[in-house]
PDB file of C-alpha atoms in Angstrom:
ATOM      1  CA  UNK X   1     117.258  91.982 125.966  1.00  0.00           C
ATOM      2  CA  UNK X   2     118.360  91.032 122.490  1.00  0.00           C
ATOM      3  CA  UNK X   3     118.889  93.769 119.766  1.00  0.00           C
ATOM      4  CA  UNK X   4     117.236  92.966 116.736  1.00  0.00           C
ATOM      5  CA  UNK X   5     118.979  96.272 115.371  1.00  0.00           C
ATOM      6  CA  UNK X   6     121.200  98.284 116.435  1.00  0.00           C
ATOM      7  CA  UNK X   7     122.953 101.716 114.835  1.00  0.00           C
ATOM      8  CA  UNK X   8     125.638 103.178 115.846  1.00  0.00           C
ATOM      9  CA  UNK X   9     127.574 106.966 114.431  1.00  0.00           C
ATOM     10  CA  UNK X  10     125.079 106.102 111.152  1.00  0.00           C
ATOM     11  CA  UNK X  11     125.616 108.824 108.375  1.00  0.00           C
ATOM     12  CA  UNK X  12     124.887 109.412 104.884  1.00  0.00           C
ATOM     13  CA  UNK X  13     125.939 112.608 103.086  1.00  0.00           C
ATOM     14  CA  UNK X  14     124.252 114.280  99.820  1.00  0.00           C
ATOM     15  CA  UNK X  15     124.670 116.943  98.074  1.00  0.00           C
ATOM     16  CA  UNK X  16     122.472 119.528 100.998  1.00  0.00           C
ATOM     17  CA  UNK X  17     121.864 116.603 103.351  1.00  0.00           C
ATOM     18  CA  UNK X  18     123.185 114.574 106.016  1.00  0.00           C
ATOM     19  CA  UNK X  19     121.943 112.040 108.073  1.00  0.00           C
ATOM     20  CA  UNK X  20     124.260 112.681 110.981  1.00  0.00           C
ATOM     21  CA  UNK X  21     125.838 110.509 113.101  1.00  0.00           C
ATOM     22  CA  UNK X  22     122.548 108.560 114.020  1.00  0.00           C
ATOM     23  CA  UNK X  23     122.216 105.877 116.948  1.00  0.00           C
ATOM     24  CA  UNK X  24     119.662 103.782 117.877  1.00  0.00           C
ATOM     25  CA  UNK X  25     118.730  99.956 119.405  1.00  0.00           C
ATOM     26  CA  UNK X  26     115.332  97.936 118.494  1.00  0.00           C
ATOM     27  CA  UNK X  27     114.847  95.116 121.127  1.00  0.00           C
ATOM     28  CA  UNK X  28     113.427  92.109 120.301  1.00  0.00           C
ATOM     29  CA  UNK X  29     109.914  91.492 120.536  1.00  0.00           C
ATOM     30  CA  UNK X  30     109.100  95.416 120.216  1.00  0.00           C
ATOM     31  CA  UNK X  31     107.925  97.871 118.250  1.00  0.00           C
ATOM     32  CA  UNK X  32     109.329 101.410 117.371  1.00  0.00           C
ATOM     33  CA  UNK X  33     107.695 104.373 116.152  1.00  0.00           C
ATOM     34  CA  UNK X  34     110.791 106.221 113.423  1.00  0.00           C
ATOM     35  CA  UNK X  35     108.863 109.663 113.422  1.00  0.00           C
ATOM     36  CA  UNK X  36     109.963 112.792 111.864  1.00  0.00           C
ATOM     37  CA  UNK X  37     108.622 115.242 109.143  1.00  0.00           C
ATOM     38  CA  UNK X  38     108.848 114.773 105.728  1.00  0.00           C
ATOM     39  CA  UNK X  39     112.785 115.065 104.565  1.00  0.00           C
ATOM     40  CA  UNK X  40     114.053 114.327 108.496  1.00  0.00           C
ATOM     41  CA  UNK X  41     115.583 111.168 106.900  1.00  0.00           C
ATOM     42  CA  UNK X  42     113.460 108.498 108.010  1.00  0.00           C
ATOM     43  CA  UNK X  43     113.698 107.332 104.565  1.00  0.00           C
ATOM     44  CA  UNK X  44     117.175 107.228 104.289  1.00  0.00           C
ATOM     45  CA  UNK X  45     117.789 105.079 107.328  1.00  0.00           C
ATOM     46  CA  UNK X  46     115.976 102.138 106.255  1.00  0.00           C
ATOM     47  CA  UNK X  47     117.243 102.262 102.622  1.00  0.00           C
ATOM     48  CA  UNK X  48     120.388 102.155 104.390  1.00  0.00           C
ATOM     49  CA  UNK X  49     119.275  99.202 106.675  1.00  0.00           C
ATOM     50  CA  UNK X  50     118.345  97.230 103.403  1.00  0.00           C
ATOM     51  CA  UNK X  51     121.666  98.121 102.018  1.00  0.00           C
ATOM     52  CA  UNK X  52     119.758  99.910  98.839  1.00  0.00           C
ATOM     53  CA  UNK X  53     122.268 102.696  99.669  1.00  0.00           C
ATOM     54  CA  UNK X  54     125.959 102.501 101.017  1.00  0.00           C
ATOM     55  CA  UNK X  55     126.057 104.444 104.185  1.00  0.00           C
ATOM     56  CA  UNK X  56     129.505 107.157 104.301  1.00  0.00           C
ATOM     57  CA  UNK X  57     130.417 106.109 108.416  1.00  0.00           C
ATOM     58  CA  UNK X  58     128.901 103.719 110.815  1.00  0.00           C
ATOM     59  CA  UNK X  59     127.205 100.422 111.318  1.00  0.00           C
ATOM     60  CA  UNK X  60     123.729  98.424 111.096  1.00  0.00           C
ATOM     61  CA  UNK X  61     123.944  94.940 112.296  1.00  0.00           C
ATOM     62  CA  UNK X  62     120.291  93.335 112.166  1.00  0.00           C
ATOM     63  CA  UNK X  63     120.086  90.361 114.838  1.00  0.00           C
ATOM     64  CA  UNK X  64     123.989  90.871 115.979  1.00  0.00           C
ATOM     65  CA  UNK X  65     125.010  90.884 111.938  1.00  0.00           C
ATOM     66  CA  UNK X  66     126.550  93.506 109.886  1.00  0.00           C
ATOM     67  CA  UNK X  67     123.952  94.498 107.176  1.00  0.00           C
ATOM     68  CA  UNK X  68     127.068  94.311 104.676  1.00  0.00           C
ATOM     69  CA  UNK X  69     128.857  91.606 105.542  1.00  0.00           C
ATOM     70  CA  UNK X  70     125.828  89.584 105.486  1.00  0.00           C
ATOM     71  CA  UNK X  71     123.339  90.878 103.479  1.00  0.00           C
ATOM     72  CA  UNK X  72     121.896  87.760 101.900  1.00  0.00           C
ATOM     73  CA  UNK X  73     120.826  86.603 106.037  1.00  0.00           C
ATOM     74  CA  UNK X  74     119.855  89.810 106.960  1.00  0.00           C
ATOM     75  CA  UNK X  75     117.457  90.174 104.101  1.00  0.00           C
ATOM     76  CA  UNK X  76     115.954  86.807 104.908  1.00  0.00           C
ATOM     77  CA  UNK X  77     114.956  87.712 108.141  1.00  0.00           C
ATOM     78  CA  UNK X  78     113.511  91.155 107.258  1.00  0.00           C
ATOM     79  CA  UNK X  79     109.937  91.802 105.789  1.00  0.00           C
ATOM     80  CA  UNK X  80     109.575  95.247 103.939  1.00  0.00           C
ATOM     81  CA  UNK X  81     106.768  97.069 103.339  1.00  0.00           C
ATOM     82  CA  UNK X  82     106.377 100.748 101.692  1.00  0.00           C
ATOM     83  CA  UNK X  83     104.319 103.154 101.179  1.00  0.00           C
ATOM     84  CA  UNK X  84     104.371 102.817  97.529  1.00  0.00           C
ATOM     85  CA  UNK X  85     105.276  99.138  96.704  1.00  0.00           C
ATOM     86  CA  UNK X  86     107.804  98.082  93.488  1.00  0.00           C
ATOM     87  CA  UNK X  87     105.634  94.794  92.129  1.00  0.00           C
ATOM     88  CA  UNK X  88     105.238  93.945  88.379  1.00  0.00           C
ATOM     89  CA  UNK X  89     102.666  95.972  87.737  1.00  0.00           C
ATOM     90  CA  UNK X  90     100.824  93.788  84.778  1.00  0.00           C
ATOM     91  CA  UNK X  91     101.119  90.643  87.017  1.00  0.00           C
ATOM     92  CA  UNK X  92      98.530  88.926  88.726  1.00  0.00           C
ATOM     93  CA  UNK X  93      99.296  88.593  92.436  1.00  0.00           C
ATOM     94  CA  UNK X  94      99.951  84.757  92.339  1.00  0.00           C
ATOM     95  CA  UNK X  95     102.699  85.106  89.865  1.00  0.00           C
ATOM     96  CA  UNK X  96     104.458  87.885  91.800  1.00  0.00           C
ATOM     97  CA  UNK X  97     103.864  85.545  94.856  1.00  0.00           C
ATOM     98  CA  UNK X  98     105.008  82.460  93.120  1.00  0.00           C
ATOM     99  CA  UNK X  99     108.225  84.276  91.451  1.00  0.00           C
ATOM    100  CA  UNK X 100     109.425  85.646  95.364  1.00  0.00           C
ATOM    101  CA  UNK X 101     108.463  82.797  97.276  1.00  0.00           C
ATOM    102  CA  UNK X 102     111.444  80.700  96.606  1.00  0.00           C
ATOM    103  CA  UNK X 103     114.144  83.653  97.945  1.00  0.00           C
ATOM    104  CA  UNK X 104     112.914  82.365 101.122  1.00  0.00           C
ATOM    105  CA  UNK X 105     114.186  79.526 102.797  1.00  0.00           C
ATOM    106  CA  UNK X 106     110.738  79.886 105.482  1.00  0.00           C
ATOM    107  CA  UNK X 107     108.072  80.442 103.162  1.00  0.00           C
ATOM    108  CA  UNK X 108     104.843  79.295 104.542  1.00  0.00           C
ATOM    109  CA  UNK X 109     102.647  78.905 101.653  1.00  0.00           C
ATOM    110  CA  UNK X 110      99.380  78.491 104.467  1.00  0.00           C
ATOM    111  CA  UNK X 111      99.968  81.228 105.867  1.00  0.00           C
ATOM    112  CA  UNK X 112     100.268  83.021 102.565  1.00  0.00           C
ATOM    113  CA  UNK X 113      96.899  81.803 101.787  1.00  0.00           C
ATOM    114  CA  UNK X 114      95.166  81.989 105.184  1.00  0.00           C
ATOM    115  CA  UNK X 115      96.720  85.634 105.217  1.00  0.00           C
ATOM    116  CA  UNK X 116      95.467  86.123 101.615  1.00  0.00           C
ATOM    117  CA  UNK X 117      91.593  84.868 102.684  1.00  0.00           C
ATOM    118  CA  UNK X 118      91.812  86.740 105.943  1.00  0.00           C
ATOM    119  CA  UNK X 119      92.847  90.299 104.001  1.00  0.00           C
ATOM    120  CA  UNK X 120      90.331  89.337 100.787  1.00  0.00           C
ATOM    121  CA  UNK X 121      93.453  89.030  98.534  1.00  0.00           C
ATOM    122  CA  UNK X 122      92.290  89.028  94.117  1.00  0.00           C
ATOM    123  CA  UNK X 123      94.946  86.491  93.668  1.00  0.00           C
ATOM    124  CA  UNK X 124      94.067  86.561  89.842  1.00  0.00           C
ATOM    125  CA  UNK X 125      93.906  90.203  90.021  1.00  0.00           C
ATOM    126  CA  UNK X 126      96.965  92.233  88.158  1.00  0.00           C
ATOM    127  CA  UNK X 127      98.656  94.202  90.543  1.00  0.00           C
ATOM    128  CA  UNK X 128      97.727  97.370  88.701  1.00  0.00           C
ATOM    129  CA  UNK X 129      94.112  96.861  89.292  1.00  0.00           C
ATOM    130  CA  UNK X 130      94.177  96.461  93.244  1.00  0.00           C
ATOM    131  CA  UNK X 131      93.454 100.053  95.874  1.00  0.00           C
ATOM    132  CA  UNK X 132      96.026 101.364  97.640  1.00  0.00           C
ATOM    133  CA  UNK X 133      94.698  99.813 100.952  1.00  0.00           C
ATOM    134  CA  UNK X 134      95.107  96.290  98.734  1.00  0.00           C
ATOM    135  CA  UNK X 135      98.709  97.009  97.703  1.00  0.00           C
ATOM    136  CA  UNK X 136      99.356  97.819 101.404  1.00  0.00           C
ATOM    137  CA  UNK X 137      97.654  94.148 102.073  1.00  0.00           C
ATOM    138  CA  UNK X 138      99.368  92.272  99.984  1.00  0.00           C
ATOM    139  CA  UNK X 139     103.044  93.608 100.984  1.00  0.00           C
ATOM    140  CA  UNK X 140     101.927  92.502 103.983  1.00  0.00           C
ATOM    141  CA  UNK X 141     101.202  89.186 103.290  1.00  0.00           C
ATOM    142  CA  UNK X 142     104.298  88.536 101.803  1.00  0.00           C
ATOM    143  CA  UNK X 143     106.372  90.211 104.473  1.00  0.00           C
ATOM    144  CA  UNK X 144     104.420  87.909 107.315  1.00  0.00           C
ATOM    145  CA  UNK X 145     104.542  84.851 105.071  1.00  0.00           C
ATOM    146  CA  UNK X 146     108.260  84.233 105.232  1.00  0.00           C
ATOM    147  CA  UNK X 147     108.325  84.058 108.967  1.00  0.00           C
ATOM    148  CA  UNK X 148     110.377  87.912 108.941  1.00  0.00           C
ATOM    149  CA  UNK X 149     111.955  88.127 112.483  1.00  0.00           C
ATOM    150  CA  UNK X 150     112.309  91.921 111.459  1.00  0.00           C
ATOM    151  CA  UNK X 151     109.596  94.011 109.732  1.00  0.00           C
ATOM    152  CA  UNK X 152     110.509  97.223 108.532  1.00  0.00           C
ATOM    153  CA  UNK X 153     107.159  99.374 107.388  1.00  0.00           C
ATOM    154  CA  UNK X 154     107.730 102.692 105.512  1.00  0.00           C
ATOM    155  CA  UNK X 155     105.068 104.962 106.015  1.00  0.00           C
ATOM    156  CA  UNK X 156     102.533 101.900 105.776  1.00  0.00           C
ATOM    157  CA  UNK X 157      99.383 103.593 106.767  1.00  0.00           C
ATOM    158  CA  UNK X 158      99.682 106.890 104.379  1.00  0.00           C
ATOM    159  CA  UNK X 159      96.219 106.983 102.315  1.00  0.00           C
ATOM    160  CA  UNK X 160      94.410 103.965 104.172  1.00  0.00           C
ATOM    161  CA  UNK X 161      91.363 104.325 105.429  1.00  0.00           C
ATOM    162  CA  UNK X 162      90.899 104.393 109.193  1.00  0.00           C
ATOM    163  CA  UNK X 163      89.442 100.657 109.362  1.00  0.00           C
ATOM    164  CA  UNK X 164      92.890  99.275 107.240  1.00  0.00           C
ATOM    165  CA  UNK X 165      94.545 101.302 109.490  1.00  0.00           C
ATOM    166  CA  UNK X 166      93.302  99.641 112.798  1.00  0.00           C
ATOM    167  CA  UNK X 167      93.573  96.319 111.578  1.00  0.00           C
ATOM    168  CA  UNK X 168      97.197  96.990 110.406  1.00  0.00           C
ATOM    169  CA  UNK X 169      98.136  98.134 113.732  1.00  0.00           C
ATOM    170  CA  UNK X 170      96.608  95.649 115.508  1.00  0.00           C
ATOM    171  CA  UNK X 171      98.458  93.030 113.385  1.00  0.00           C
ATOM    172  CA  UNK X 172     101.649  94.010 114.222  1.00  0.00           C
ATOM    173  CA  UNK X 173     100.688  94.192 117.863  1.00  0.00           C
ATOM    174  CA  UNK X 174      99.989  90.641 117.609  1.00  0.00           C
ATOM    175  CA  UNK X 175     103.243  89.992 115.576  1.00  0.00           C
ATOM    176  CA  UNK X 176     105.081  90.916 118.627  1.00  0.00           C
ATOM    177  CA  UNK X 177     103.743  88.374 120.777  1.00  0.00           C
ATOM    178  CA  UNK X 178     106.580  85.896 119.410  1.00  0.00           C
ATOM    179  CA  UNK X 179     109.248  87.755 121.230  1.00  0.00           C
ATOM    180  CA  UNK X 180     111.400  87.144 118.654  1.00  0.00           C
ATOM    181  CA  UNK X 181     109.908  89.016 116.014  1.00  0.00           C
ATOM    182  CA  UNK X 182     110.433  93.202 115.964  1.00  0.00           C
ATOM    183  CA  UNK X 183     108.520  95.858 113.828  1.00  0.00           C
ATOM    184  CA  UNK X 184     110.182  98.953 112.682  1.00  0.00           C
ATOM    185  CA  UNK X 185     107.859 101.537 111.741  1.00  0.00           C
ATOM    186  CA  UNK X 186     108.161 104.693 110.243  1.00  0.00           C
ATOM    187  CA  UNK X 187     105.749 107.398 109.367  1.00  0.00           C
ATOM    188  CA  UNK X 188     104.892 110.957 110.389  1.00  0.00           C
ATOM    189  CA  UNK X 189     101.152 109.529 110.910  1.00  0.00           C
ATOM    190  CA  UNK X 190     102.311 109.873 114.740  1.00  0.00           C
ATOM    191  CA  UNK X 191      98.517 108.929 116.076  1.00  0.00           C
ATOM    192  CA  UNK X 192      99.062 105.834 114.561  1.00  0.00           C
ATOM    193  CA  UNK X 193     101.586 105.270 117.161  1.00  0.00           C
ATOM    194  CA  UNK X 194     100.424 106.431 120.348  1.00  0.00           C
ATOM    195  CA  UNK X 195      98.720 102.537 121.305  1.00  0.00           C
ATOM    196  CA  UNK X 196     101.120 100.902 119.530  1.00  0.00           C
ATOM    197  CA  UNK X 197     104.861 101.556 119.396  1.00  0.00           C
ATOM    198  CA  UNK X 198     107.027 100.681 122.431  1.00  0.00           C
ATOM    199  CA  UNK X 199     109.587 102.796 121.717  1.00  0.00           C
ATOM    200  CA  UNK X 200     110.004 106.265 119.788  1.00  0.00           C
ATOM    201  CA  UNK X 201     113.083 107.509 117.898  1.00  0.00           C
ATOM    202  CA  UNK X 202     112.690 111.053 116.629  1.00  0.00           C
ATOM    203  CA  UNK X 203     114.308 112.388 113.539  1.00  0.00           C
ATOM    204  CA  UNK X 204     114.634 115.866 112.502  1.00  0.00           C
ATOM    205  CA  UNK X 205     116.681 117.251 109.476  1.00  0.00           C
ATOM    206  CA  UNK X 206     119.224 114.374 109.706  1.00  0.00           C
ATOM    207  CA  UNK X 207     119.726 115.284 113.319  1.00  0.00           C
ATOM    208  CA  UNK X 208     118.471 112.147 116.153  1.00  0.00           C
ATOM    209  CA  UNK X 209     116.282 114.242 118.974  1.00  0.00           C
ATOM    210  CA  UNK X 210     115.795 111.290 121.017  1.00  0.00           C
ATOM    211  CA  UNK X 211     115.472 107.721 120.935  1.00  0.00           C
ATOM    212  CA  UNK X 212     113.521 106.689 124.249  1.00  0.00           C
ATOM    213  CA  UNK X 213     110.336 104.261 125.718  1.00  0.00           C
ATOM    214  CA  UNK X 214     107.144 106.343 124.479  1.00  0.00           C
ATOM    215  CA  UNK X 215     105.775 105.868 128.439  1.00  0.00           C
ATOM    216  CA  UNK X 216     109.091 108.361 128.845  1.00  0.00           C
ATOM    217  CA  UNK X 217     108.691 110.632 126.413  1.00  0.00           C
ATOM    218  CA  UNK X 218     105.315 111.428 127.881  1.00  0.00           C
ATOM    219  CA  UNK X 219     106.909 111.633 131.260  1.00  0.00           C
ATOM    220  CA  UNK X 220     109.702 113.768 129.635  1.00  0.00           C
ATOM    221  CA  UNK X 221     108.650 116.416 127.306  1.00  0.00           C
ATOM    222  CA  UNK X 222     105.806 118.577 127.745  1.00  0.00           C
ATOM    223  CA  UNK X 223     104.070 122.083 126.357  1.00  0.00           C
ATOM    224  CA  UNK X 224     104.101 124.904 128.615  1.00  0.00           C
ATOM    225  CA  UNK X 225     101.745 127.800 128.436  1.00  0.00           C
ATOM    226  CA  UNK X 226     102.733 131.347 129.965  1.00  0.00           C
ATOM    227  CA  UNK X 227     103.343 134.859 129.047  1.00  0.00           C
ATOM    228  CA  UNK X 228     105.155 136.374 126.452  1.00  0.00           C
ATOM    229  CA  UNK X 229     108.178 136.259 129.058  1.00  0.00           C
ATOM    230  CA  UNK X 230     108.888 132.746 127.868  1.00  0.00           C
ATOM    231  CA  UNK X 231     110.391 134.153 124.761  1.00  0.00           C
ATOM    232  CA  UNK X 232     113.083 136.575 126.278  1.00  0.00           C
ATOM    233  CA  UNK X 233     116.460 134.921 125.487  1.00  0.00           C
ATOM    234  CA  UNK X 234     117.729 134.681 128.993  1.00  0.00           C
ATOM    235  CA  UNK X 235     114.742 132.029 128.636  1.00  0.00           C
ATOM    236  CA  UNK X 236     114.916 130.235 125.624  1.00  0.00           C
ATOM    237  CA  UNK X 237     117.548 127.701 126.586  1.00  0.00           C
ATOM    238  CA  UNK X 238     114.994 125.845 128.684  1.00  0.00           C
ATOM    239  CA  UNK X 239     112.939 125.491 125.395  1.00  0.00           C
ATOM    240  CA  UNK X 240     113.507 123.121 122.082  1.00  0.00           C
ATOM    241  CA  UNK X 241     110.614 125.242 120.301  1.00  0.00           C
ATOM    242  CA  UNK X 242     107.870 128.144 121.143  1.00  0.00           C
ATOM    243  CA  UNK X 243     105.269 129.863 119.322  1.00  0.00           C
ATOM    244  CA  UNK X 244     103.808 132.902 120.050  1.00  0.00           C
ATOM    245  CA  UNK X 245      99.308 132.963 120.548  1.00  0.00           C
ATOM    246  CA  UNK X 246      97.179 135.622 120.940  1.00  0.00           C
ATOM    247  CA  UNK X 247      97.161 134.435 124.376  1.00  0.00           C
ATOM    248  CA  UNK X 248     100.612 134.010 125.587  1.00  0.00           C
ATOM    249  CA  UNK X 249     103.308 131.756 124.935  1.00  0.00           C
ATOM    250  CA  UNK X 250     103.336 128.496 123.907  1.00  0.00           C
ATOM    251  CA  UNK X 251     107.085 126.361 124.153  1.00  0.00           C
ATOM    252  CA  UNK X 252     108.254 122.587 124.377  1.00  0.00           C
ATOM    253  CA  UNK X 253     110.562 121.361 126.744  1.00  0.00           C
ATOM    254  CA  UNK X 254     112.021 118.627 128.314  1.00  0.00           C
ATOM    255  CA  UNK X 255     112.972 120.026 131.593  1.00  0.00           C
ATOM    256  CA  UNK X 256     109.337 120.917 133.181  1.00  0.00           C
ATOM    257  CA  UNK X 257     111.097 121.149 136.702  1.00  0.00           C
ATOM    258  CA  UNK X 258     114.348 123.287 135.420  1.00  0.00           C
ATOM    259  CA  UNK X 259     111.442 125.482 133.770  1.00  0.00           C
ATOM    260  CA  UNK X 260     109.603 125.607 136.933  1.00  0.00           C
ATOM    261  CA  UNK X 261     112.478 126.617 139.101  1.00  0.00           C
ATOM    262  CA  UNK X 262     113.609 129.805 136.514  1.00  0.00           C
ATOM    263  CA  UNK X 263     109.934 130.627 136.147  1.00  0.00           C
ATOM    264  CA  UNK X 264     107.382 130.977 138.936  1.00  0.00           C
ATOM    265  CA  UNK X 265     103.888 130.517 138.754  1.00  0.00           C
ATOM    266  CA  UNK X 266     101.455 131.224 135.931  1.00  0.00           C
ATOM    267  CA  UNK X 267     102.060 128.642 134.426  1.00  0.00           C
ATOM    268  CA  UNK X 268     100.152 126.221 132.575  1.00  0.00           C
ATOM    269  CA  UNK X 269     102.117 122.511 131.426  1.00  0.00           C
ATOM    270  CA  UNK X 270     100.618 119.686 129.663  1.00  0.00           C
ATOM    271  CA  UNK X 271     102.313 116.309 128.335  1.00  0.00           C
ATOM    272  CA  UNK X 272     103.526 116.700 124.912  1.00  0.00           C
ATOM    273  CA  UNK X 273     102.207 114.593 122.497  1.00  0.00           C
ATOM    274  CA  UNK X 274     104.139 112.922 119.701  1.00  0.00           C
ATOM    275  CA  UNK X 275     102.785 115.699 117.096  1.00  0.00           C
ATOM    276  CA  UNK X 276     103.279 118.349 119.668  1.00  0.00           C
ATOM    277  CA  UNK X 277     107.320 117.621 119.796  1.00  0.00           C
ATOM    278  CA  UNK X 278     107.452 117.223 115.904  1.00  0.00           C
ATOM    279  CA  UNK X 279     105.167 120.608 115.475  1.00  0.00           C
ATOM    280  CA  UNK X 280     107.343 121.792 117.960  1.00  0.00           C
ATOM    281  CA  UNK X 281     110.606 121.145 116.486  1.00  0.00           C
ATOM    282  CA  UNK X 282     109.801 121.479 112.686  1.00  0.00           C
ATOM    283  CA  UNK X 283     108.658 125.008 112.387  1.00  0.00           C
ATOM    284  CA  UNK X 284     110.822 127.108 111.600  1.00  0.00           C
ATOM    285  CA  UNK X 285     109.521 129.828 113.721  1.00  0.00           C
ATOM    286  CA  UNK X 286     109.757 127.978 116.307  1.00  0.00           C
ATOM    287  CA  UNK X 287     113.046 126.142 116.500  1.00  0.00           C
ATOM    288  CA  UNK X 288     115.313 127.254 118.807  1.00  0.00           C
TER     289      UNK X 288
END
């Protein structure tokens, strides 16, 4: 299958952060989940997609080309949308529409206004004036209306309300059905993902956990309940995080049947969900 991006040894250094060494691949026609808490660096990998920031070692090539070297066709083909959207804030939507339209070779001005109808768009409406959930609409009927082969969504459904939220996630299930198009998504909403992301690459302080098929990382990582002996050292290798209960034991892992050969019986393991591992892993009691 086709890579509509792929990473490879990606890092960024600041002054008391690094985004180290990061790899990944997004097939086309497929949508990934970018999860991590707040400050894991999600943020920083897709400002270094869109070449907003220059990365320190690495490479990005979107759809087989180097984000660099060809940043004026990358950015064609990619849709953004973010959580809290850059527009002219004391401009009514159909001038903002009407001054991007023509960086876009594909524009589709039906589609703009079927999308527009469809979402209940105030084109005469100042920016300023629209909701959150309306911002969040109308990034997203830009980002669709130029045909992107490649949306990239940061943190899209922080502050909607449940119903936006459904319908956004259903949209992008349905962009996917033209298996060229892929949907990066990032956010540490991680319910959000659960029906909808093929794929889930895990980010914690700079550091890539795991980039795998989410039907894996269910099969993969789990939570295992036990006594307090799952906290002796000899122990804790087994384990990526614990936390202690007032019933026992409480640790992530993904090695049930390692775990089940050092520890017999009494033992309690259920599939780890998405929040579980990033729980798990972000505590700092519990990180191993």
């Amino acid at each position: 299958m086709d890579a509509a991006l792929e990473i490879q040894g990606l890092r960024k250094e600041y002054k008391g952060f690094i985004l180290k060494d990061i790899s990944f691949r997004l097939d086309r026609g497929t949508i990934m989940g970018l999860v991590g808490p707040n400050g894991a660096g999600k943020t920083t990998i897709i400002k270094l997609i869109l070449n907003m920031i220059r990365r320190s070692a690495g490479t990005i090539e979107v759809f087989g080309l180097d984000n660099i070297a060809h940043e004026k066709a990358v950015k064609a083909r990619i849709g953004f949308v973010h959580e809290t959207p850059a527009m002219v804030e004391d401009a009514p939507l159909k001038n903002i529409k009407t001054a991007l339209a023509p960086f876009y070779r594909s524009w589709d001005e039906r589609l703009f206004r079927r999308l527009s109808a469809e979402f209940g768009l105030p084109l005469d409406k100042k920016f300023k004036a629209l909701s959150h959930g309306m911002k969040m609409k109308f990034q997203l009927a830009l980002a669709l209306s130029h045909d992107a082969d490649l949306l990239v969504l940061d943190e899209p459904t922080s502050g909607l309300d449940p119903v936006f939220r459904r319908e956004l996630l259903e949209r992008l299930s349905g962009v996917i059905q033209d298996e060229r198009k892929s949907v990066l998504f990032s956010t540490h909403i991680t319910s959000d993902l659960e029906s909808t992301a093929d794929t889930i690459t895990f980010i914690n302080r700079g550091e890539l956990v795991f980039s795998l098929p989410k039907d894996e990382v269910r099969e993969t990582w789990a939570v295992v309940k036990g006594g307090r002996e799952l906290g002796h050292g000899s122990l804790r290798g087994l384990f990526k995080g614990f936390r202690e209960t007032p019933y026992g034991v409480e640790a992530l892992t993904s090695d049930v049947p390692a775990v089940r050969r050092a520890i017999r019986g009494g033992l309690v393991v259920d599939k780890a969900s998405i929040e579980d591992i990033m729980i798990f892993m972000d505590s700092g009691a519990s990180h191993v």
